[in-house]
Short mmCIF file of C-alpha atoms in Angstrom, two decimals:
data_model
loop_
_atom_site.label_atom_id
_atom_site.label_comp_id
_atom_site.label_asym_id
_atom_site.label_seq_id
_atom_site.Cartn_x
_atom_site.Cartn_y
_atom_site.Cartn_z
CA UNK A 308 9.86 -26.86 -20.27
CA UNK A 309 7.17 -26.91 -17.53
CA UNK A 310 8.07 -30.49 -16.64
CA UNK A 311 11.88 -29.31 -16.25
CA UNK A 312 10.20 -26.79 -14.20
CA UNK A 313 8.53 -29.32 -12.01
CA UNK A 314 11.07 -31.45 -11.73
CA UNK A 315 13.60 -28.67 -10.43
CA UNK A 316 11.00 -27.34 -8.00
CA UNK A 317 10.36 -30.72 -6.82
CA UNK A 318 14.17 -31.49 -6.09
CA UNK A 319 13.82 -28.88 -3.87
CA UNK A 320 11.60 -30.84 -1.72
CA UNK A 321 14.69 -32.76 -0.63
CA UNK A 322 16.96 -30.18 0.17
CA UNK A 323 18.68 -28.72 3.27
CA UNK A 324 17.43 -25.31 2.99
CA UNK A 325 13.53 -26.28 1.34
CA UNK A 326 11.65 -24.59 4.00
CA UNK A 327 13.35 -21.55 3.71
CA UNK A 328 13.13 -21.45 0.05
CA UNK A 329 9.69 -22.14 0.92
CA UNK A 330 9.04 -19.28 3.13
CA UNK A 331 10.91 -16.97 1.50
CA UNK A 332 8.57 -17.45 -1.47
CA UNK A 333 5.78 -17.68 0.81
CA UNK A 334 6.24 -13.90 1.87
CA UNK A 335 7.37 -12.37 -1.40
CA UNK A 336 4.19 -13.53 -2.87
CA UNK A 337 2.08 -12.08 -0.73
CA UNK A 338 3.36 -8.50 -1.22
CA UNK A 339 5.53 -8.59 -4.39
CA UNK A 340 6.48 -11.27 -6.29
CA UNK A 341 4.16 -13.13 -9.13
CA UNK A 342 4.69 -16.67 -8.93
CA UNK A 343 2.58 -18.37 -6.24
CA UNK A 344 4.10 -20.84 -3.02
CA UNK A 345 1.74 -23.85 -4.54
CA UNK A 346 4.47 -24.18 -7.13
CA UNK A 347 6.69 -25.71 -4.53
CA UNK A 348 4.91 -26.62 -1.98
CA UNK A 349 2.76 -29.49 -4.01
CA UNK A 350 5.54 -30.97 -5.15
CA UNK A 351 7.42 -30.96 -1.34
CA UNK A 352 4.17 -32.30 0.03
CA UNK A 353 3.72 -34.85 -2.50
CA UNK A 354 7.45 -36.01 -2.14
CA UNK A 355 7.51 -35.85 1.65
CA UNK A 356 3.87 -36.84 2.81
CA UNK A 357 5.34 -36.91 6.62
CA UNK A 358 6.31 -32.93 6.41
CA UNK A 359 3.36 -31.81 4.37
CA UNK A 360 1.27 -29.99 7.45
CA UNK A 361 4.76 -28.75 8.74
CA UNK A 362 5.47 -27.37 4.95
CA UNK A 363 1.66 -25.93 5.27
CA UNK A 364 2.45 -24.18 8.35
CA UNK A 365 5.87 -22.97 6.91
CA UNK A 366 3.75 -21.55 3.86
CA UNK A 367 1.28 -20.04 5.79
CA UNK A 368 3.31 -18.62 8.48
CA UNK A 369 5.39 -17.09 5.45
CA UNK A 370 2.52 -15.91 3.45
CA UNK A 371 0.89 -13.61 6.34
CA UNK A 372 3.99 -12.12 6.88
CA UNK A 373 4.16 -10.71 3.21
CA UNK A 374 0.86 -10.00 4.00
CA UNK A 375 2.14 -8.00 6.55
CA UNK A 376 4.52 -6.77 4.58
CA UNK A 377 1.89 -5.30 1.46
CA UNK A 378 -0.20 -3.83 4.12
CA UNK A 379 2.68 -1.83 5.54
CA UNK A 380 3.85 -0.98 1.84
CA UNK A 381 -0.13 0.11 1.39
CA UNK A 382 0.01 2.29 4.48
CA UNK A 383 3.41 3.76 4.30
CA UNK A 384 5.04 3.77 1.08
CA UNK A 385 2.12 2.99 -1.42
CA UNK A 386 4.06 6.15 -3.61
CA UNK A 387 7.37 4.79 -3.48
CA UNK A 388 6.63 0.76 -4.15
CA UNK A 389 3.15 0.16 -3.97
CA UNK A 390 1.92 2.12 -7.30
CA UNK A 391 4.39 0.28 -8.91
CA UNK A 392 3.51 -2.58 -8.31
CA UNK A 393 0.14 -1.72 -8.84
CA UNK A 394 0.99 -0.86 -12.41
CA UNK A 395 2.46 -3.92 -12.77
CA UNK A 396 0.09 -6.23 -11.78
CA UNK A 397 -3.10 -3.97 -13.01
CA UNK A 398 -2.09 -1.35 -15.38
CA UNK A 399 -5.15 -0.04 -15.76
CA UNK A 400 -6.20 -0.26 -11.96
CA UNK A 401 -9.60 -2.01 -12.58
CA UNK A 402 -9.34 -4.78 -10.54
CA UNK A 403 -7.87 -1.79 -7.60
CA UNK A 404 -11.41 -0.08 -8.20
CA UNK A 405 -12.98 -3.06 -7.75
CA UNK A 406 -11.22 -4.47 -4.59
CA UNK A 407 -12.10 -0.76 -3.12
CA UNK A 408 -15.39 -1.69 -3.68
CA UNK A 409 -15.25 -5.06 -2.13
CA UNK A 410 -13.69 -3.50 0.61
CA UNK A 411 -17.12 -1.41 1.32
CA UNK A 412 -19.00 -4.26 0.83
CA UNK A 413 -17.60 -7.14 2.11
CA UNK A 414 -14.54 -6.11 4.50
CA UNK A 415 -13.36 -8.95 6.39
CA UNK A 416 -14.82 -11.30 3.96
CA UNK A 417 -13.08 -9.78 1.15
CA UNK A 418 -9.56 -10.06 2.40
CA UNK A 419 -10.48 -13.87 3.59
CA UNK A 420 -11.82 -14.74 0.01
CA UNK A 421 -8.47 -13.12 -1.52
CA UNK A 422 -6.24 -15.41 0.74
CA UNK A 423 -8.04 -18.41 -0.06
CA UNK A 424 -8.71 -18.03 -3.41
CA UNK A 425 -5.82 -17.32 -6.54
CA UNK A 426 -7.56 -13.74 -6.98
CA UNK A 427 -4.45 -11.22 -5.94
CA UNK A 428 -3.91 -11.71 -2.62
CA UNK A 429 -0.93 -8.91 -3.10
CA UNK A 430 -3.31 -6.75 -4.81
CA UNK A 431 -5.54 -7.03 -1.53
CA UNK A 432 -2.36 -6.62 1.00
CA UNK A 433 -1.35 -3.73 -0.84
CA UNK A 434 -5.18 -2.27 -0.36
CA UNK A 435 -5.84 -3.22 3.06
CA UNK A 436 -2.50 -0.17 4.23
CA UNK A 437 -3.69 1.75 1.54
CA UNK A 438 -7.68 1.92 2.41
CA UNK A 439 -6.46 1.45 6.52
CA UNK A 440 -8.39 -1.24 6.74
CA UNK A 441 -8.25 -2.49 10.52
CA UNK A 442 -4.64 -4.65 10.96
CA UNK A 443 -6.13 -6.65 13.08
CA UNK A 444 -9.61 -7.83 11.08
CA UNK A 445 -6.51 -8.41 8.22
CA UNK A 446 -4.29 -10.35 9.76
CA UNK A 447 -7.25 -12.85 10.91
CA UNK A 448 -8.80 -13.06 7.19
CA UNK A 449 -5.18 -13.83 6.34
CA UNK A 450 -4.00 -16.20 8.99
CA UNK A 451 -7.42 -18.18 8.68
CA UNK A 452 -7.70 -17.67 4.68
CA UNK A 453 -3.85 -18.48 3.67
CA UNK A 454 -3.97 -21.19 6.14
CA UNK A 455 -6.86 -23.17 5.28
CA UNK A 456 -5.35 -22.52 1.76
CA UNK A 457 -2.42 -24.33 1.98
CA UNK A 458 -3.12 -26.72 4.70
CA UNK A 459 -6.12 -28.22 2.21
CA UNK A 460 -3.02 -28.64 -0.35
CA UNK A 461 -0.99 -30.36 2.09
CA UNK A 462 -4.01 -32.95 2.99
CA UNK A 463 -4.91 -33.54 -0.82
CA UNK A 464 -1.02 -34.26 -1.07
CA UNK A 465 -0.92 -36.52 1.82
CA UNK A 466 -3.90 -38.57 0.86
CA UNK A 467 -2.49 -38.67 -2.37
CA UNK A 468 0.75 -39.49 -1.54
CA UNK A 469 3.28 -40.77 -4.57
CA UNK A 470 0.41 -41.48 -6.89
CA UNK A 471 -0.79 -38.01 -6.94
CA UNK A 472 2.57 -36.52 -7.26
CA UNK A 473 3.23 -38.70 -10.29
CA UNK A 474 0.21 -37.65 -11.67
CA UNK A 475 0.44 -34.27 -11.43
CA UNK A 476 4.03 -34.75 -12.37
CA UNK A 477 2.96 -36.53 -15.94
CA UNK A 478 0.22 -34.04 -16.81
CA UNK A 479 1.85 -31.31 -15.15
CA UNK A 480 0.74 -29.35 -18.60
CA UNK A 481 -3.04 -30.23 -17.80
CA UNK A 482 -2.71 -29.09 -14.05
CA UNK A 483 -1.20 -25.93 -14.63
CA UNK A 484 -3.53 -25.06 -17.43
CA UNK A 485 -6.68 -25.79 -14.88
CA UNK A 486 -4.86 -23.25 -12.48
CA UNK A 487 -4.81 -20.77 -15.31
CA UNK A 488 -8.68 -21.49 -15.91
CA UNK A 489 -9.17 -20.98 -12.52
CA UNK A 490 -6.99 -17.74 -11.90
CA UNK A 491 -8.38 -16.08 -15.11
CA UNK A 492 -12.07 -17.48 -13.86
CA UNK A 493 -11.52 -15.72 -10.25
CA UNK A 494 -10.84 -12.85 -11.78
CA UNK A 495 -13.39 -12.33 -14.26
CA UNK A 496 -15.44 -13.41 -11.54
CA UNK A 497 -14.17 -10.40 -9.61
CA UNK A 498 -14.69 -8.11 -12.22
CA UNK A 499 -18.18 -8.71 -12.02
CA UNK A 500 -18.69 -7.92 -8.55
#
């Protein structure tokens, strides 16, 4: 299943409309949606070395305007769509207590370690509007956090080219389980802050 998975992400590497599809789940990740913009852009990097900093920038560009977008549902409609979500993604609102707490802490830092990192970055969007943390200070931590993010993807992908994309592509099971260890890791990580 996960390799069919792969395989159909990966077809959309060669497709008319890729960077939109790319950007489009660049920004709904950041503010709403679960699945992360690695899942395609590895595989369009991998299959088109030549466009892989152009797909980075498309990613990143995409992903700070979601970013965007969580902060403003965080500041004006946390209520309406923001609890929600928040119930969604952390029913019982620990890991919200302890990004507050980051947020007194660390600030900047915080939001710069969520975009770079698989720990919520929605979770942190969503509590930058919320906690009014400065828009500006945010959108920094997330244009230089998302950014160096996916543009270190792209460069692994270019200097591994074909061979890397084949790998991945045959142990596909074994990479996505090592993104699991590392997402459940980050966050354990963060609930010991």
């Amino acid at each position: 299943m996960l390799k069919r998975t792969y395989a159909w992400i990966e077809g959309w590497s060669h497709s008319a409309r890729s960077e939109w599809v790319l950007f489009l789940v660049a920004i709904a990740e950041s503010s709403v949606f679960p699945i992360p913009p690695d899942v395609m852009l590895v595989p369009m990097c991998g299959s088109n070395t030549g466009k892989a900093l152009r797909f980075a920038a498309i990613c990143g560009a995409g992903s700070v305007l979601g970013g965007i977008l969580g902060y403003g549902i965080g500041l004006f409609a946390f209520d309406a769509v923001g609890e929600p979500l928040l119930n969604f993604y952390d029913p019982n609102h620990q890991v919200f207590a302890q990004i507050e707490q980051i947020y007194t802490r660390w600030g900047f830092w915080g939001v710069l370690t969520a975009a770079i990192t698989p720990i919520p970055y929605k979770l942190f969007t969503l509590a930058s509007g919320l906690f009014h943390f400065s828009f500006g200070l945010f959108v920094l931590a997330s244009v230089i956090g998302r950014n160096l993010r996916y543009f270190a993807v792209a460069g692994l992908m270019s200097w591994g080219g074909d061979r890397l994309r084949d790998w991945m592509g045959e142990n596909f099971e074994l990479v996505a389980g090592s993104i699991l260890v590392f997402l459940v890791g980050s966050i354990a990580i963060l609930k010991f802050l």
